[in-house]
C-alpha cells in the first residue's frame, strides 16, 4: 500500500499551482505539514472542477447530432464526427467520469443523450476500435448504473469486435486493407478490455482467449530489443508470418511514436490486471522504463510527439501521450515493488502537474471547451497537429480520478 511519506515526497516534488504563481518556500513547508493524502485529493478535485466547467462549455457549442474531435482556434471552430469515428466514445466517457466526481446531473444527462447516437455502433464490424467507442462510453455508464440494455450493447459490441480475429495470425485486424495484408497496430491493445469484460459477464472464454492471443502476438512481434514499439505490423493473413514492420503516425518506421508507446503501456497493464500473467506485467514495466528513461523525454515528462522526432528540442509535444501514460502508471504502481512504485507514482504526478499547468490546461472558456491543449493526432498526414484531442481529455480526467482514489484510499 502507498504510504503518507511517499505521498508527501511526491507533493514536495510537485509544488503544484493551478494557474497561480509558484508557492513560496514557507507555503511549501506549510503544505507538507498537512495530511499528504488530503492535499493530493484537493489538487485532483480542483483540476476536475475546472475540467467539468470546460466540458459544460463544450456541451453548449456541440451540434446535437455530432461528437467532438478537436478544435481549431484560428477560426474558432469545433471539428466533429459521426458515431462511427474511433474517438466517438471519449466524449461521453469523459462526461461520465466528471459526473462521478462532481455529481453534476447535467454532465450525466448529456452523456446519456450522446449514447443514443452511439448505440448503433454495437453492430459495427468494420472497425477494431469498439473498445474505445463502446467500452469507454457504455462500459462506464453500465459500471455507474448497471442496466440490462447497456449490458446487451456491450455484449453485441464484443461479438462484433471478435469477428475481426484471425486465428492464423493470432490477432484482431486493425485497419481493413488489401486481401493479402493483415494490419495490426499497437493501439489495438486498448480494445481488449471489452473482450475480457465479455467473458466475465457471460462465462464464454472465447472472448478472453482472443484477447490473450492478441496480446501474446503483439508482445512477440511489435517490440524492438530496446522495448520500444512499432506502430504497424503487417501479417500474411494466410500464414501469420510478418510481412512488414512500419509506422503510419510516427516519424519513421524505426522511430518510437510517443502515443504508440503509451497505448502499449496502458494495454499491457490492462492485460495483467485481467489475467495476472506476469509476462504482461514485465512487458508493461519494460515499456514504462523505456519511456521514463529515454534521453529525449523532456523534464516535464510530456513527450515529443515522437521520441525520435526531427527538430528536438523544438518538436511538438503530445499531451495525449502524456495523459495516457500517467493513467497507466497510476495503475501499474499498484502491481510492483516499493522502488518501482515510488518511481511510477512520482512520474505520473509529474505528468499531471505539467498537464494541469497553464502550458497545457486551457483557460476557462477557451480551447473550444476542451481541457488540454497541445495534442498531436497524425503529424505525417498533417491532421490534428498541436490541437486539443478528445482522448487526451479522457485519459487526463481518468488519471486525475486514479490519483485522487490513491489519496482517498490512504486517507481512509
Short mmCIF file of N, CA and C in Angstrom, two decimals, residues 225-322:
data_model
loop_
_atom_site.label_atom_id
_atom_site.label_comp_id
_atom_site.label_asym_id
_atom_site.label_seq_id
_atom_site.Cartn_x
_atom_site.Cartn_y
_atom_site.Cartn_z
N UNK A 225 14.28 -4.64 -29.60
CA UNK A 225 15.15 -5.03 -28.47
C UNK A 225 15.23 -3.98 -27.37
N UNK A 226 15.05 -2.69 -27.71
CA UNK A 226 15.11 -1.64 -26.67
C UNK A 226 13.76 -1.43 -25.99
N UNK A 227 12.77 -2.28 -26.31
CA UNK A 227 11.42 -2.27 -25.72
C UNK A 227 10.54 -1.14 -26.24
N UNK A 228 10.96 -0.46 -27.28
CA UNK A 228 10.06 0.45 -27.98
C UNK A 228 9.18 -0.36 -28.92
N UNK A 229 8.10 0.27 -29.35
CA UNK A 229 7.11 -0.44 -30.16
C UNK A 229 7.03 0.12 -31.58
N UNK A 230 6.90 -0.79 -32.53
CA UNK A 230 6.45 -0.38 -33.86
C UNK A 230 4.99 0.04 -33.77
N UNK A 231 4.60 0.91 -34.67
CA UNK A 231 3.18 1.27 -34.75
C UNK A 231 2.40 0.19 -35.48
N UNK A 232 2.88 -0.25 -36.62
CA UNK A 232 2.12 -1.11 -37.52
C UNK A 232 2.90 -2.39 -37.82
N UNK A 233 2.23 -3.53 -37.70
CA UNK A 233 2.75 -4.81 -38.19
C UNK A 233 1.78 -5.32 -39.24
N UNK A 234 2.32 -5.70 -40.39
CA UNK A 234 1.51 -6.26 -41.47
C UNK A 234 1.82 -7.75 -41.57
N UNK A 235 0.83 -8.57 -41.27
CA UNK A 235 0.97 -10.01 -41.31
C UNK A 235 0.42 -10.57 -42.62
N UNK A 236 0.88 -11.76 -42.97
CA UNK A 236 0.26 -12.53 -44.05
C UNK A 236 -0.96 -13.22 -43.45
N UNK A 237 -2.16 -12.91 -43.93
CA UNK A 237 -3.36 -13.47 -43.30
C UNK A 237 -3.49 -14.98 -43.45
N UNK A 238 -2.80 -15.56 -44.44
CA UNK A 238 -2.90 -17.00 -44.67
C UNK A 238 -1.91 -17.79 -43.83
N UNK A 239 -0.74 -17.20 -43.57
CA UNK A 239 0.31 -17.93 -42.86
C UNK A 239 0.61 -17.37 -41.47
N UNK A 240 0.25 -16.13 -41.22
CA UNK A 240 0.57 -15.48 -39.96
C UNK A 240 1.97 -14.90 -39.90
N UNK A 241 2.73 -15.03 -40.97
CA UNK A 241 4.09 -14.50 -40.98
C UNK A 241 4.08 -12.98 -41.07
N UNK A 242 5.08 -12.36 -40.44
CA UNK A 242 5.22 -10.91 -40.51
C UNK A 242 5.76 -10.51 -41.87
N UNK A 243 5.05 -9.57 -42.51
CA UNK A 243 5.47 -9.08 -43.84
C UNK A 243 6.15 -7.73 -43.77
N UNK A 244 5.69 -6.88 -42.84
CA UNK A 244 6.24 -5.53 -42.70
C UNK A 244 6.17 -5.09 -41.25
N UNK A 245 7.14 -4.26 -40.87
CA UNK A 245 7.10 -3.54 -39.59
C UNK A 245 7.34 -2.08 -39.93
N UNK A 246 6.36 -1.22 -39.61
CA UNK A 246 6.44 0.14 -40.11
C UNK A 246 5.65 1.09 -39.21
N UNK A 247 5.56 2.32 -39.63
CA UNK A 247 4.75 3.31 -38.93
C UNK A 247 3.68 3.87 -39.85
N UNK A 248 2.73 4.54 -39.27
CA UNK A 248 1.78 5.36 -40.02
C UNK A 248 1.78 6.76 -39.43
N UNK A 249 1.71 6.84 -38.11
CA UNK A 249 1.60 8.14 -37.44
C UNK A 249 2.90 8.61 -36.79
N UNK A 250 3.92 7.75 -36.79
CA UNK A 250 5.20 8.13 -36.23
C UNK A 250 6.08 8.85 -37.23
N UNK A 251 7.28 9.24 -36.76
CA UNK A 251 8.20 10.00 -37.60
C UNK A 251 8.87 9.12 -38.65
N UNK A 252 9.10 7.85 -38.34
CA UNK A 252 9.78 6.94 -39.26
C UNK A 252 9.46 5.51 -38.85
N UNK A 253 9.72 4.56 -39.75
CA UNK A 253 9.40 3.17 -39.43
C UNK A 253 10.11 2.68 -38.18
N UNK A 254 11.33 3.14 -37.94
CA UNK A 254 12.10 2.68 -36.80
C UNK A 254 12.08 3.65 -35.62
N UNK A 255 11.25 4.66 -35.69
CA UNK A 255 11.16 5.62 -34.58
C UNK A 255 10.16 5.13 -33.54
N UNK A 256 10.17 5.80 -32.39
CA UNK A 256 9.25 5.45 -31.30
C UNK A 256 8.17 6.52 -31.19
N UNK A 257 7.07 6.29 -31.88
CA UNK A 257 5.93 7.21 -31.83
C UNK A 257 5.40 7.25 -30.40
N UNK A 258 5.31 8.44 -29.83
CA UNK A 258 5.05 8.57 -28.39
C UNK A 258 3.72 7.98 -27.97
N UNK A 259 2.65 8.27 -28.71
CA UNK A 259 1.36 7.73 -28.28
C UNK A 259 1.32 6.22 -28.44
N UNK A 260 2.05 5.69 -29.41
CA UNK A 260 2.12 4.25 -29.55
C UNK A 260 2.73 3.58 -28.33
N UNK A 261 3.77 4.20 -27.77
CA UNK A 261 4.37 3.64 -26.56
C UNK A 261 3.36 3.69 -25.42
N UNK A 262 2.59 4.78 -25.35
CA UNK A 262 1.58 4.91 -24.30
C UNK A 262 0.46 3.88 -24.46
N UNK A 263 0.01 3.67 -25.69
CA UNK A 263 -1.02 2.64 -25.91
C UNK A 263 -0.53 1.28 -25.44
N UNK A 264 0.70 0.94 -25.80
CA UNK A 264 1.24 -0.35 -25.41
C UNK A 264 1.34 -0.50 -23.90
N UNK A 265 1.84 0.54 -23.24
CA UNK A 265 1.95 0.52 -21.78
C UNK A 265 0.60 0.29 -21.13
N UNK A 266 -0.36 1.10 -21.50
CA UNK A 266 -1.70 1.01 -20.91
C UNK A 266 -2.32 -0.36 -21.20
N UNK A 267 -2.16 -0.83 -22.43
CA UNK A 267 -2.77 -2.10 -22.82
C UNK A 267 -2.23 -3.28 -22.05
N UNK A 268 -0.92 -3.31 -21.82
CA UNK A 268 -0.35 -4.44 -21.09
C UNK A 268 -0.61 -4.35 -19.59
N UNK A 269 -0.77 -3.15 -19.05
CA UNK A 269 -1.24 -3.03 -17.67
C UNK A 269 -2.65 -3.62 -17.56
N UNK A 270 -3.52 -3.27 -18.51
CA UNK A 270 -4.87 -3.85 -18.54
C UNK A 270 -4.82 -5.37 -18.60
N UNK A 271 -3.98 -5.89 -19.52
CA UNK A 271 -3.90 -7.33 -19.71
C UNK A 271 -3.43 -8.04 -18.44
N UNK A 272 -2.50 -7.42 -17.72
CA UNK A 272 -2.05 -8.03 -16.47
C UNK A 272 -3.18 -8.02 -15.43
N UNK A 273 -3.90 -6.90 -15.33
CA UNK A 273 -5.00 -6.83 -14.37
C UNK A 273 -6.00 -7.96 -14.60
N UNK A 274 -6.30 -8.23 -15.84
CA UNK A 274 -7.36 -9.19 -16.16
C UNK A 274 -6.89 -10.65 -16.13
N UNK A 275 -5.58 -10.89 -16.26
CA UNK A 275 -5.08 -12.27 -16.36
C UNK A 275 -4.13 -12.66 -15.23
N UNK A 276 -3.48 -11.65 -14.62
CA UNK A 276 -2.41 -11.87 -13.64
C UNK A 276 -1.24 -12.65 -14.25
N UNK A 277 -1.09 -12.57 -15.56
CA UNK A 277 0.05 -13.17 -16.25
C UNK A 277 1.27 -12.27 -16.06
N UNK A 278 2.29 -12.77 -15.39
CA UNK A 278 3.47 -11.98 -15.08
C UNK A 278 4.19 -11.49 -16.33
N UNK A 279 4.04 -12.19 -17.44
CA UNK A 279 4.67 -11.74 -18.68
C UNK A 279 4.14 -10.37 -19.10
N UNK A 280 2.86 -10.15 -18.87
CA UNK A 280 2.27 -8.85 -19.22
C UNK A 280 2.76 -7.76 -18.28
N UNK A 281 2.89 -8.08 -17.01
CA UNK A 281 3.40 -7.11 -16.05
C UNK A 281 4.84 -6.72 -16.40
N UNK A 282 5.64 -7.71 -16.74
CA UNK A 282 7.02 -7.43 -17.12
C UNK A 282 7.09 -6.59 -18.40
N UNK A 283 6.20 -6.89 -19.34
CA UNK A 283 6.18 -6.11 -20.58
C UNK A 283 5.79 -4.67 -20.29
N UNK A 284 4.81 -4.47 -19.44
CA UNK A 284 4.39 -3.11 -19.08
C UNK A 284 5.54 -2.35 -18.43
N UNK A 285 6.26 -3.01 -17.55
CA UNK A 285 7.39 -2.35 -16.89
C UNK A 285 8.50 -2.02 -17.89
N UNK A 286 8.73 -2.90 -18.84
CA UNK A 286 9.76 -2.61 -19.85
C UNK A 286 9.39 -1.38 -20.67
N UNK A 287 8.11 -1.27 -21.03
CA UNK A 287 7.66 -0.10 -21.79
C UNK A 287 7.78 1.16 -20.93
N UNK A 288 7.35 1.06 -19.68
CA UNK A 288 7.43 2.21 -18.78
C UNK A 288 8.87 2.67 -18.62
N UNK A 289 9.78 1.73 -18.47
CA UNK A 289 11.18 2.09 -18.28
C UNK A 289 11.78 2.69 -19.55
N UNK A 290 11.39 2.17 -20.70
CA UNK A 290 11.84 2.78 -21.96
C UNK A 290 11.40 4.23 -22.02
N UNK A 291 10.15 4.47 -21.69
CA UNK A 291 9.59 5.82 -21.77
C UNK A 291 10.23 6.77 -20.76
N UNK A 292 10.26 6.36 -19.50
CA UNK A 292 10.69 7.26 -18.44
C UNK A 292 12.20 7.50 -18.44
N UNK A 293 12.97 6.59 -19.01
CA UNK A 293 14.42 6.74 -19.03
C UNK A 293 14.95 7.18 -20.39
N UNK A 294 14.07 7.50 -21.30
CA UNK A 294 14.53 7.88 -22.64
C UNK A 294 15.24 9.23 -22.57
N UNK A 295 16.40 9.34 -23.21
CA UNK A 295 17.14 10.62 -23.14
C UNK A 295 16.41 11.79 -23.77
N UNK A 296 15.41 11.52 -24.62
CA UNK A 296 14.66 12.60 -25.24
C UNK A 296 13.36 12.93 -24.51
N UNK A 297 13.12 12.33 -23.36
CA UNK A 297 11.94 12.71 -22.59
C UNK A 297 12.20 14.04 -21.90
N UNK A 298 11.38 15.06 -22.17
CA UNK A 298 11.61 16.37 -21.55
C UNK A 298 11.47 16.31 -20.03
N UNK A 299 11.98 17.32 -19.38
CA UNK A 299 11.96 17.37 -17.92
C UNK A 299 10.55 17.35 -17.36
N UNK A 300 9.59 17.96 -18.08
CA UNK A 300 8.21 17.96 -17.58
C UNK A 300 7.46 16.67 -17.88
N UNK A 301 8.14 15.74 -18.56
CA UNK A 301 7.62 14.40 -18.85
C UNK A 301 6.42 14.39 -19.81
N UNK A 302 6.19 15.48 -20.50
CA UNK A 302 5.24 15.49 -21.61
C UNK A 302 6.07 15.24 -22.86
N UNK A 303 5.92 14.07 -23.51
CA UNK A 303 6.86 13.70 -24.55
C UNK A 303 6.68 14.50 -25.84
N UNK A 304 7.74 14.55 -26.62
CA UNK A 304 7.61 14.98 -28.00
C UNK A 304 6.69 14.00 -28.71
N UNK A 305 6.08 14.42 -29.81
CA UNK A 305 5.11 13.55 -30.47
C UNK A 305 5.73 12.23 -30.91
N UNK A 306 7.03 12.22 -31.11
CA UNK A 306 7.78 11.00 -31.39
C UNK A 306 9.10 11.14 -30.64
N UNK A 307 9.54 10.09 -29.99
CA UNK A 307 10.80 10.17 -29.25
C UNK A 307 11.99 10.42 -30.15
N UNK A 308 11.82 10.18 -31.43
CA UNK A 308 12.88 10.42 -32.40
C UNK A 308 12.47 11.47 -33.43
N UNK A 309 11.59 12.37 -33.02
CA UNK A 309 11.06 13.38 -33.94
C UNK A 309 12.17 14.30 -34.45
N UNK A 310 12.08 14.71 -35.70
CA UNK A 310 13.01 15.72 -36.20
C UNK A 310 12.81 17.03 -35.43
N UNK A 311 13.91 17.74 -35.20
CA UNK A 311 13.79 19.07 -34.62
C UNK A 311 13.78 19.14 -33.11
N UNK A 312 13.94 18.01 -32.41
CA UNK A 312 14.05 18.05 -30.96
C UNK A 312 15.24 18.94 -30.59
N UNK A 313 15.13 19.91 -29.67
CA UNK A 313 14.06 20.07 -28.67
C UNK A 313 12.92 21.00 -29.07
N UNK A 314 12.82 21.36 -30.34
CA UNK A 314 11.75 22.26 -30.76
C UNK A 314 10.56 21.52 -31.36
N UNK A 315 10.60 20.20 -31.33
CA UNK A 315 9.49 19.41 -31.86
C UNK A 315 8.26 19.57 -30.98
N UNK A 316 7.10 19.33 -31.57
CA UNK A 316 5.83 19.46 -30.84
C UNK A 316 5.71 18.40 -29.76
N UNK A 317 5.09 18.77 -28.67
CA UNK A 317 4.76 17.82 -27.60
C UNK A 317 3.39 17.18 -27.90
N UNK A 318 3.13 16.05 -27.24
CA UNK A 318 1.82 15.41 -27.37
C UNK A 318 1.22 15.17 -25.99
N UNK A 319 0.30 16.05 -25.62
CA UNK A 319 -0.36 15.93 -24.32
C UNK A 319 -1.17 14.65 -24.21
N UNK A 320 -1.66 14.12 -25.32
CA UNK A 320 -2.44 12.89 -25.25
C UNK A 320 -1.56 11.72 -24.81
N UNK A 321 -0.35 11.62 -25.35
CA UNK A 321 0.56 10.56 -24.94
C UNK A 321 0.89 10.67 -23.46
N UNK A 322 1.06 11.89 -22.98
CA UNK A 322 1.36 12.11 -21.56
C UNK A 322 0.20 11.67 -20.69
#
